[in-house]
mmCIF file of C-alpha atoms in Angstrom:
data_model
loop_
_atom_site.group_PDB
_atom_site.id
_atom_site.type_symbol
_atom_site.label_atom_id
_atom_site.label_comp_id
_atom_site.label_asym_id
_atom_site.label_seq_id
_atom_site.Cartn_x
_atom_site.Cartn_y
_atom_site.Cartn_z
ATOM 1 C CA UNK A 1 -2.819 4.462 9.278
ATOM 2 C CA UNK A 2 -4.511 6.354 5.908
ATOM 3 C CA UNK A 3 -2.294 6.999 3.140
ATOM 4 C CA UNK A 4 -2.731 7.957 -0.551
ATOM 5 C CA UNK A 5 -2.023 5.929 -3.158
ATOM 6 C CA UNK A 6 -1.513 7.266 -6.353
ATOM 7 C CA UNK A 7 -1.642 4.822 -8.744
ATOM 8 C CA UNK A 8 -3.154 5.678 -12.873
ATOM 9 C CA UNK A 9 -2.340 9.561 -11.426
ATOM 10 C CA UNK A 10 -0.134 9.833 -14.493
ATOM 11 C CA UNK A 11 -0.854 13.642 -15.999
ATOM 12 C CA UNK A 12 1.997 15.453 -13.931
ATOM 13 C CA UNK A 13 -0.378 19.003 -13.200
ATOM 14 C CA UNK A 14 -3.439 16.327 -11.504
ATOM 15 C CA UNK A 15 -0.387 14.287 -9.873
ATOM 16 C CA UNK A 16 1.279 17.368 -7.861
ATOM 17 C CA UNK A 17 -2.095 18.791 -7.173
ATOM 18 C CA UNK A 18 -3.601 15.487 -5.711
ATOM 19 C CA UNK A 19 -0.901 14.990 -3.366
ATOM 20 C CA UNK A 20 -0.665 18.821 -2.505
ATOM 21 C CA UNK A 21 -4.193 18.609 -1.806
ATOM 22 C CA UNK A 22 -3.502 15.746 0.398
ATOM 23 C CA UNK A 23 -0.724 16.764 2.867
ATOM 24 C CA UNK A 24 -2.721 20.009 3.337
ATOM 25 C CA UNK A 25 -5.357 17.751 4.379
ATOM 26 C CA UNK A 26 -3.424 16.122 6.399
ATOM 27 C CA UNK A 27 -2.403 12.974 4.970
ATOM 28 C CA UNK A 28 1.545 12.115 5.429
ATOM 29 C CA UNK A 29 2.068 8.697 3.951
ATOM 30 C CA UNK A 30 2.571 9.048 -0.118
ATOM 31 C CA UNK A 31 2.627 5.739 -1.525
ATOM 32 C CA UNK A 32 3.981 5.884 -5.574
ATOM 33 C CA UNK A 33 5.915 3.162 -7.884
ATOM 34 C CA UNK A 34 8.742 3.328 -10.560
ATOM 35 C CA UNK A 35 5.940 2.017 -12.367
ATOM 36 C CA UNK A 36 3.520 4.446 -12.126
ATOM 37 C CA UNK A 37 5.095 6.919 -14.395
ATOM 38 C CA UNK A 38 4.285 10.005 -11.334
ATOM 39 C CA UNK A 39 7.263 9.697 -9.305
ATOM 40 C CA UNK A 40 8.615 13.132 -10.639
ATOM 41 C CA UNK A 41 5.059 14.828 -10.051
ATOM 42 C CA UNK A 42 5.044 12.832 -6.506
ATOM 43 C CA UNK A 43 8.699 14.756 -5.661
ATOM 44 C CA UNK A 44 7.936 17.972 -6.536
ATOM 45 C CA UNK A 45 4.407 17.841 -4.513
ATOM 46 C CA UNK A 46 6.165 17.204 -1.523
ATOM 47 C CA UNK A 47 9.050 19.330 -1.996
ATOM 48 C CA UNK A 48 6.608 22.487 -3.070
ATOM 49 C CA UNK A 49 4.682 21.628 0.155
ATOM 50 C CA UNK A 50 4.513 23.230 3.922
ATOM 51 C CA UNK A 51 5.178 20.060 5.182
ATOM 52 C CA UNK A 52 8.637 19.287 6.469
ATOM 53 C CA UNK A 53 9.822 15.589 4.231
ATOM 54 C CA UNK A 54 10.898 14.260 8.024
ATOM 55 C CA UNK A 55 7.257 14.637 8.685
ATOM 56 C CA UNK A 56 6.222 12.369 5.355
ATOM 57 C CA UNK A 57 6.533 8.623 4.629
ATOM 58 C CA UNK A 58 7.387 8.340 1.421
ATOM 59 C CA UNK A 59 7.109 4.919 -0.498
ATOM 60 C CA UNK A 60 8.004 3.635 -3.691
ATOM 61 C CA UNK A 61 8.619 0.157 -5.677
ATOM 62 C CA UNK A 62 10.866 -0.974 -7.747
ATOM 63 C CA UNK A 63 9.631 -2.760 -11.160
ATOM 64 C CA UNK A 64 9.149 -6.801 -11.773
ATOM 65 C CA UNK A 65 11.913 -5.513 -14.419
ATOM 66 C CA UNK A 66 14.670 -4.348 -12.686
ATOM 67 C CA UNK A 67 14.700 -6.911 -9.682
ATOM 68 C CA UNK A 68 18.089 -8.535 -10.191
ATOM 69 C CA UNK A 69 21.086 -7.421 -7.764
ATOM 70 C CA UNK A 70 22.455 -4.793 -9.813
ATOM 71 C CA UNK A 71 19.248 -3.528 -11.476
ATOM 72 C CA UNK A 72 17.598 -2.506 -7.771
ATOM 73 C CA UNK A 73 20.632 -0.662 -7.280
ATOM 74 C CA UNK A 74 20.425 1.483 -10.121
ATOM 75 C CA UNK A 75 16.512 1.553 -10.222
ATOM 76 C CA UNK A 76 16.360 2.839 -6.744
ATOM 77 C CA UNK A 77 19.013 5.309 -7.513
ATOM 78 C CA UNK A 78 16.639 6.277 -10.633
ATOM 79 C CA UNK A 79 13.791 7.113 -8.760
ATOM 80 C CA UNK A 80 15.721 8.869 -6.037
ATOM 81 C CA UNK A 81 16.438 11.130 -8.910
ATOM 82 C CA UNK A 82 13.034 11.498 -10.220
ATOM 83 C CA UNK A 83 11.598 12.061 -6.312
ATOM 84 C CA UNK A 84 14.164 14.464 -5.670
ATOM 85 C CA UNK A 85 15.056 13.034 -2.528
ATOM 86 C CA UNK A 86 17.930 11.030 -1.432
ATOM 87 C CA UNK A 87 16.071 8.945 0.681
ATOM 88 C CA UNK A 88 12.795 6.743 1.062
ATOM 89 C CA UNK A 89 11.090 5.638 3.720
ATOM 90 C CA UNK A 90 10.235 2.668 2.248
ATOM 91 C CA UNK A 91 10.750 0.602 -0.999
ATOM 92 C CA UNK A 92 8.399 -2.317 -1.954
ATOM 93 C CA UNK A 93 9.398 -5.459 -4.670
ATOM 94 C CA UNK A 94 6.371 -4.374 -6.540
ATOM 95 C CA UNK A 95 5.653 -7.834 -7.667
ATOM 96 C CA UNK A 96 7.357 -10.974 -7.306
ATOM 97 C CA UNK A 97 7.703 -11.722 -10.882
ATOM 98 C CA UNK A 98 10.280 -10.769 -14.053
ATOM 99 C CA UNK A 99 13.927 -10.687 -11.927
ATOM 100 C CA UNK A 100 12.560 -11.382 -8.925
ATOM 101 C CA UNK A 101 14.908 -14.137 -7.251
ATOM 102 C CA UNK A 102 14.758 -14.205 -3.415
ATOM 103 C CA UNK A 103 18.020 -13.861 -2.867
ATOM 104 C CA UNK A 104 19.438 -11.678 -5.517
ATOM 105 C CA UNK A 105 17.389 -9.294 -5.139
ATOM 106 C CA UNK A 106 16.389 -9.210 -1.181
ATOM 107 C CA UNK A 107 20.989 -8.626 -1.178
ATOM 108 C CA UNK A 108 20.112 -5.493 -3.128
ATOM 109 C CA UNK A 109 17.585 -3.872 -0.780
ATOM 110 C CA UNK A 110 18.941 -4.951 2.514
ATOM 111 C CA UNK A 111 22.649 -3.208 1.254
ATOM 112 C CA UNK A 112 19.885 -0.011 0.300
ATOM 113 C CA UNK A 113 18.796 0.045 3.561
ATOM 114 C CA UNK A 114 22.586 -0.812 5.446
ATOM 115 C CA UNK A 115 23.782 2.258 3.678
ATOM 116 C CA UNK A 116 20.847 4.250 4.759
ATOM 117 C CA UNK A 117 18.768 5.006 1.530
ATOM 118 C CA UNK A 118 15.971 3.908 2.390
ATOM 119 C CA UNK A 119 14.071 3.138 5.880
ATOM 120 C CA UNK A 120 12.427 0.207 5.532
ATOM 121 C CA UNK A 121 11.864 -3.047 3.078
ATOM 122 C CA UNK A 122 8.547 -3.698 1.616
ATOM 123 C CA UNK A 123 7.344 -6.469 -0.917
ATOM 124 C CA UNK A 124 4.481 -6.495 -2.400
ATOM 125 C CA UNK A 125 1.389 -8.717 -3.948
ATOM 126 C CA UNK A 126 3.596 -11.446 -1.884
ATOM 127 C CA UNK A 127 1.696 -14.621 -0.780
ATOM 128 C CA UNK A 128 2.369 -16.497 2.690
ATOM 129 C CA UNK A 129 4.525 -18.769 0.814
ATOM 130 C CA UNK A 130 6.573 -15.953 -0.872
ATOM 131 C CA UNK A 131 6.187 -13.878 2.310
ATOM 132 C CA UNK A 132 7.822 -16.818 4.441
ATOM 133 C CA UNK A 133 10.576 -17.309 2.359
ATOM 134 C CA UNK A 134 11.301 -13.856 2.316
ATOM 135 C CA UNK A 135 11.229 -13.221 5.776
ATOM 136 C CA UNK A 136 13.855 -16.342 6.424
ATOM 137 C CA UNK A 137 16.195 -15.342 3.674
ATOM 138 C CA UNK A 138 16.049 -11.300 3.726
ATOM 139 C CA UNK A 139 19.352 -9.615 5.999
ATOM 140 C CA UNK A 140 17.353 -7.035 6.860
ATOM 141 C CA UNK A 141 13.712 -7.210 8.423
ATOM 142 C CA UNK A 142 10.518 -7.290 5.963
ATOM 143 C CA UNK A 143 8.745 -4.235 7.370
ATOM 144 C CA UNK A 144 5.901 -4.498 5.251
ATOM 145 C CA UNK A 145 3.401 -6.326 2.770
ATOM 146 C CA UNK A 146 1.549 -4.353 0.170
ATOM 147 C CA UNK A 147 -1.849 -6.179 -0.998
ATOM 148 C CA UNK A 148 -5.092 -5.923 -2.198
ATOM 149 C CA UNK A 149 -7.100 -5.849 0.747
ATOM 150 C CA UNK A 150 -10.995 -4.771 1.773
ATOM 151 C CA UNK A 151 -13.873 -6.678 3.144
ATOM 152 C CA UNK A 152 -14.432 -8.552 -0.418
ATOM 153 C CA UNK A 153 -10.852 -9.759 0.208
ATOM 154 C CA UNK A 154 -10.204 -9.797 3.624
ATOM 155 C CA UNK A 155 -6.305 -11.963 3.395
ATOM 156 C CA UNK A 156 -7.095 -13.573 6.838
ATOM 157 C CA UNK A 157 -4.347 -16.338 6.220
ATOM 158 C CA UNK A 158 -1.736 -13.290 5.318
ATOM 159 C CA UNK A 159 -3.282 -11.459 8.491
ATOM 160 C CA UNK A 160 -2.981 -14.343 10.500
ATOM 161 C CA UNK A 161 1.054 -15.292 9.734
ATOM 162 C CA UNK A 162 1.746 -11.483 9.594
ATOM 163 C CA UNK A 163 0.682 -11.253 13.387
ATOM 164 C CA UNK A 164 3.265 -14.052 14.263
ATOM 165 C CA UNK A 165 5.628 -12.624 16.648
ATOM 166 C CA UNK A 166 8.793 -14.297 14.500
ATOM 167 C CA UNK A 167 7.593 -12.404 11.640
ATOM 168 C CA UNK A 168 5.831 -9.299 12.921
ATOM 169 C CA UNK A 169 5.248 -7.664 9.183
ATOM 170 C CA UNK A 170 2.344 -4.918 8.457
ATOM 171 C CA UNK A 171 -0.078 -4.931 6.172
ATOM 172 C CA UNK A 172 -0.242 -2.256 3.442
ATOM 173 C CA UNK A 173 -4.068 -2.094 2.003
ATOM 174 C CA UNK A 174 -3.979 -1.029 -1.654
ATOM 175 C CA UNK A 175 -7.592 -0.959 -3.515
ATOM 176 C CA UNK A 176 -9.284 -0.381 -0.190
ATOM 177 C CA UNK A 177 -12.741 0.024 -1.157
ATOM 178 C CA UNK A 178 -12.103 -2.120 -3.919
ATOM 179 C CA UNK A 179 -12.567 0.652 -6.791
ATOM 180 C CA UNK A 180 -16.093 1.741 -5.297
ATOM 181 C CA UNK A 181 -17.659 -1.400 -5.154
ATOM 182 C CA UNK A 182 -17.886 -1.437 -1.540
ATOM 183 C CA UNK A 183 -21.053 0.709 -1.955
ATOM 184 C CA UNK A 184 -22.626 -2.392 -2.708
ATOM 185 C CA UNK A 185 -22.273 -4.295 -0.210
ATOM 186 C CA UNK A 186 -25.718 -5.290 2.200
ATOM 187 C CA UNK A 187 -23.390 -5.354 5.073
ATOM 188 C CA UNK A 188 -21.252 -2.402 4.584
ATOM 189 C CA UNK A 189 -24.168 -0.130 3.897
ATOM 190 C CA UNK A 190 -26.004 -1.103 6.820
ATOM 191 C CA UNK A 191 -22.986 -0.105 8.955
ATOM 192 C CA UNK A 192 -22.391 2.771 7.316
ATOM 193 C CA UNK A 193 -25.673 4.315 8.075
ATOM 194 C CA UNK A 194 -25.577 3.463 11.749
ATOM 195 C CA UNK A 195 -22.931 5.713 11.659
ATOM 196 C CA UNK A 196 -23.943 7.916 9.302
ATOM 197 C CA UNK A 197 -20.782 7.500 7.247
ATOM 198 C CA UNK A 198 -20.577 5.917 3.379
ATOM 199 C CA UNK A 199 -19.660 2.106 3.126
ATOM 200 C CA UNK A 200 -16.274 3.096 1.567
ATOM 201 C CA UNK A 201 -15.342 5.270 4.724
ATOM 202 C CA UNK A 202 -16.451 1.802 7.053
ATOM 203 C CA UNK A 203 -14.279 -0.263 5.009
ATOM 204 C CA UNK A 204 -11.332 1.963 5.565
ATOM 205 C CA UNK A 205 -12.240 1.866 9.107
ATOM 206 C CA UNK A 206 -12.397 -1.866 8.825
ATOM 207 C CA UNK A 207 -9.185 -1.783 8.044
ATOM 208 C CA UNK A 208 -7.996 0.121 10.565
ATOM 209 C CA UNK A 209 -9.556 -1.957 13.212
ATOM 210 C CA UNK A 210 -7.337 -4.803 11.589
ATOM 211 C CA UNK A 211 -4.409 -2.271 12.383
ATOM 212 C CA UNK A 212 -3.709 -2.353 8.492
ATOM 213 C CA UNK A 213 -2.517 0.897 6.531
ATOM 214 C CA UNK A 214 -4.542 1.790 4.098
ATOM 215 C CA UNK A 215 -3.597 3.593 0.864
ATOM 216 C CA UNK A 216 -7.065 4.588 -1.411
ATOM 217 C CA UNK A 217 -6.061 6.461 -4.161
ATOM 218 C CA UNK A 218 -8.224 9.610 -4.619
ATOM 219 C CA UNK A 219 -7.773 12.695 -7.031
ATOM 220 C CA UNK A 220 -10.730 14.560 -6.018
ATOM 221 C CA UNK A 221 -11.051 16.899 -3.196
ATOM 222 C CA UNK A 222 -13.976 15.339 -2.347
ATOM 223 C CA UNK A 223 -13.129 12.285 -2.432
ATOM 224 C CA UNK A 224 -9.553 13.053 -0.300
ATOM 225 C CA UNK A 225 -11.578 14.067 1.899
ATOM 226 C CA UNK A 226 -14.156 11.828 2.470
ATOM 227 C CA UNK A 227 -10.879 9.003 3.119
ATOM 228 C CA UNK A 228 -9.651 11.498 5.556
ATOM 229 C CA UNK A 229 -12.724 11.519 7.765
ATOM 230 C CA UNK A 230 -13.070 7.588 7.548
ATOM 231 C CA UNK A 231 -10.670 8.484 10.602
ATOM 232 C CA UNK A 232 -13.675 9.646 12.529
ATOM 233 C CA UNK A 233 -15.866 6.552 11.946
ATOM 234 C CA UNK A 234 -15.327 4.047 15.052
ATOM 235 C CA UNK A 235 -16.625 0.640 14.687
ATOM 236 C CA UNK A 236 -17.453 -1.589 17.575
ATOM 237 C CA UNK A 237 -17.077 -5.439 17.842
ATOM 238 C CA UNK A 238 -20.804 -5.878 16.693
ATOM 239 C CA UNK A 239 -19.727 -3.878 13.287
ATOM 240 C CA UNK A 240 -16.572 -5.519 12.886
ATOM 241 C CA UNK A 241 -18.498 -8.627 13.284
ATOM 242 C CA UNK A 242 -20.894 -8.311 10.760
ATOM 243 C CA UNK A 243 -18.262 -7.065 8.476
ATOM 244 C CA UNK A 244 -16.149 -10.067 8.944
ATOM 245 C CA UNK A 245 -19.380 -12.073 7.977
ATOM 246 C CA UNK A 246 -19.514 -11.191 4.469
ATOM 247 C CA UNK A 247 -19.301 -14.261 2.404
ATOM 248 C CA UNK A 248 -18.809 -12.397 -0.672
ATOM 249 C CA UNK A 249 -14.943 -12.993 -2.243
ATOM 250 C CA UNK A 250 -13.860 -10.639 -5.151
ATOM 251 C CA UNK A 251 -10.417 -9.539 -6.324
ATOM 252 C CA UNK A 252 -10.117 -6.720 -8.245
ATOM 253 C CA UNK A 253 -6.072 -6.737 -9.367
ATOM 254 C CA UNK A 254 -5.852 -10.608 -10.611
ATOM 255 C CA UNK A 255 -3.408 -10.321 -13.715
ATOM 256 C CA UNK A 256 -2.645 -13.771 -15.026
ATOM 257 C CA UNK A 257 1.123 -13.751 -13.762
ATOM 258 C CA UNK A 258 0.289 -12.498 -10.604
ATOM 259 C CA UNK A 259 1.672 -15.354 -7.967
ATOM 260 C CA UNK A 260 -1.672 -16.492 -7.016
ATOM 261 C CA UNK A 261 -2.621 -17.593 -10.077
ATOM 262 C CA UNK A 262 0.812 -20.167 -10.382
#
């Protein structure tokens, strides 16, 4: 349930050695976008790699852009080519703006996934309202919903109708420590050094107590691998607790077309 995101990883040599560095690590879900300008970098990490691709979960999102029937079609196929693969794992509506029309374009992906190119159907940046519709309208299931999440945004409502048993859709965490500023937090640091861990390794274990995926992007090898052993930190109820508790609220991807702000 720890992924890397790579998002601003655009210089192709820092791309293909970030996520080189992170399968060796041990990391097997690579999370990239059409719109991230790596996918190419992304590809040839994984193929270059001693990891089998069966053993990898690949993910990737098609652009606000190119969300009309036809245009998913031929932007999957696009990054296909640039990933060197001829299958994903999992492809995301990156945002629910530009083409974006429930129907039209939720056609596209579930005939992706009925002729086996990809594994799964993702939106993303969707709210409950979006989300719902989605769900009820989509052929195919809605495996998963990719979101700013951390304990400064904690999406309780989207946690709570994900859980739903007629809807049954995971959580994808992007922004997990909310760009660093975790470290900040009164809470977070206390629990951090009753377990003699950093606040952003808590939050990620925060997140995993919520049984959320999350997907910090890291370049570093430091910083890959202090992600890596947020795997070690266990929290108890009294941590999640006081976690849950924080009254602070602050989004850190909030562009003005973004659904939330209609």
């Amino acid at each position: 349930m720890l992924g890397l995101g790579t998002y601003q990883i655009e210089a192709y040599d820092e791309c293909v050695e970030t996520v080189g560095q992170a399968l060796r690590m041990g990391y097997r879900h690579i999370d990239t976008a059409e719109g991230y300008d790596n996918e190419d970098a992304v590809g040839d990490a994984v193929a270059d790699s001693d990891v089998d691709r069966d053993d990898v979960f690949l993910a990737t999102k098609v652009s606000p852009d190119n969300l009309d029937y036809d245009h998913v079609l031929t932007s999957a196929a696009d990054s296909f080519e640039r990933l060197g693969v001829d299958f994903v794992d999992l492809l995301y509506v990156h945002w629910p703006t530009g083409e974006y029309e429930t129907t039209d374009t939720l056609e596209a992906f579930a005939e992706l996934r009925e002729e086996g190119l990809i594994g799964e159907i993702g939106v993303s940046n969707f709210t409950v309202d979006l989300l719902e519709e989605a769900v009820e309208v989509s052929e195919e299931p809605i495996f998963a919903n990719q979101v700013e999440m951390h304990p400064l945004l904690p999406q309780t409502e989207l946690q709570q109708f994900c859980a739903q048993d007629d809807v049954d859709v995971e959580l994808v965490a992007y922004s997990p420590i909310a760009r660093g500023d975790v470290s900040d937090v009164d809470e977070l640091q206390a629990v951090a050094e009753k377990h003699d861990a950093t606040p952003q390794q808590v939050s990620l274990a925060w997140l995993r107590e919520k049984e959320v995926t999350a997907i910090p992007k890291a370049t570093s090898e430091d910083h890959l691998r202090e992600n890596w052993l947020s795997l070690d930190v266990e929290l108890d109820d009294e941590d999640v607790e006081k976690i849950d508790s924080i009254e602070e609220r602050r989004r850190i991807v909030d562009p003005d077309k973004a659904p939330w702000n209609q």
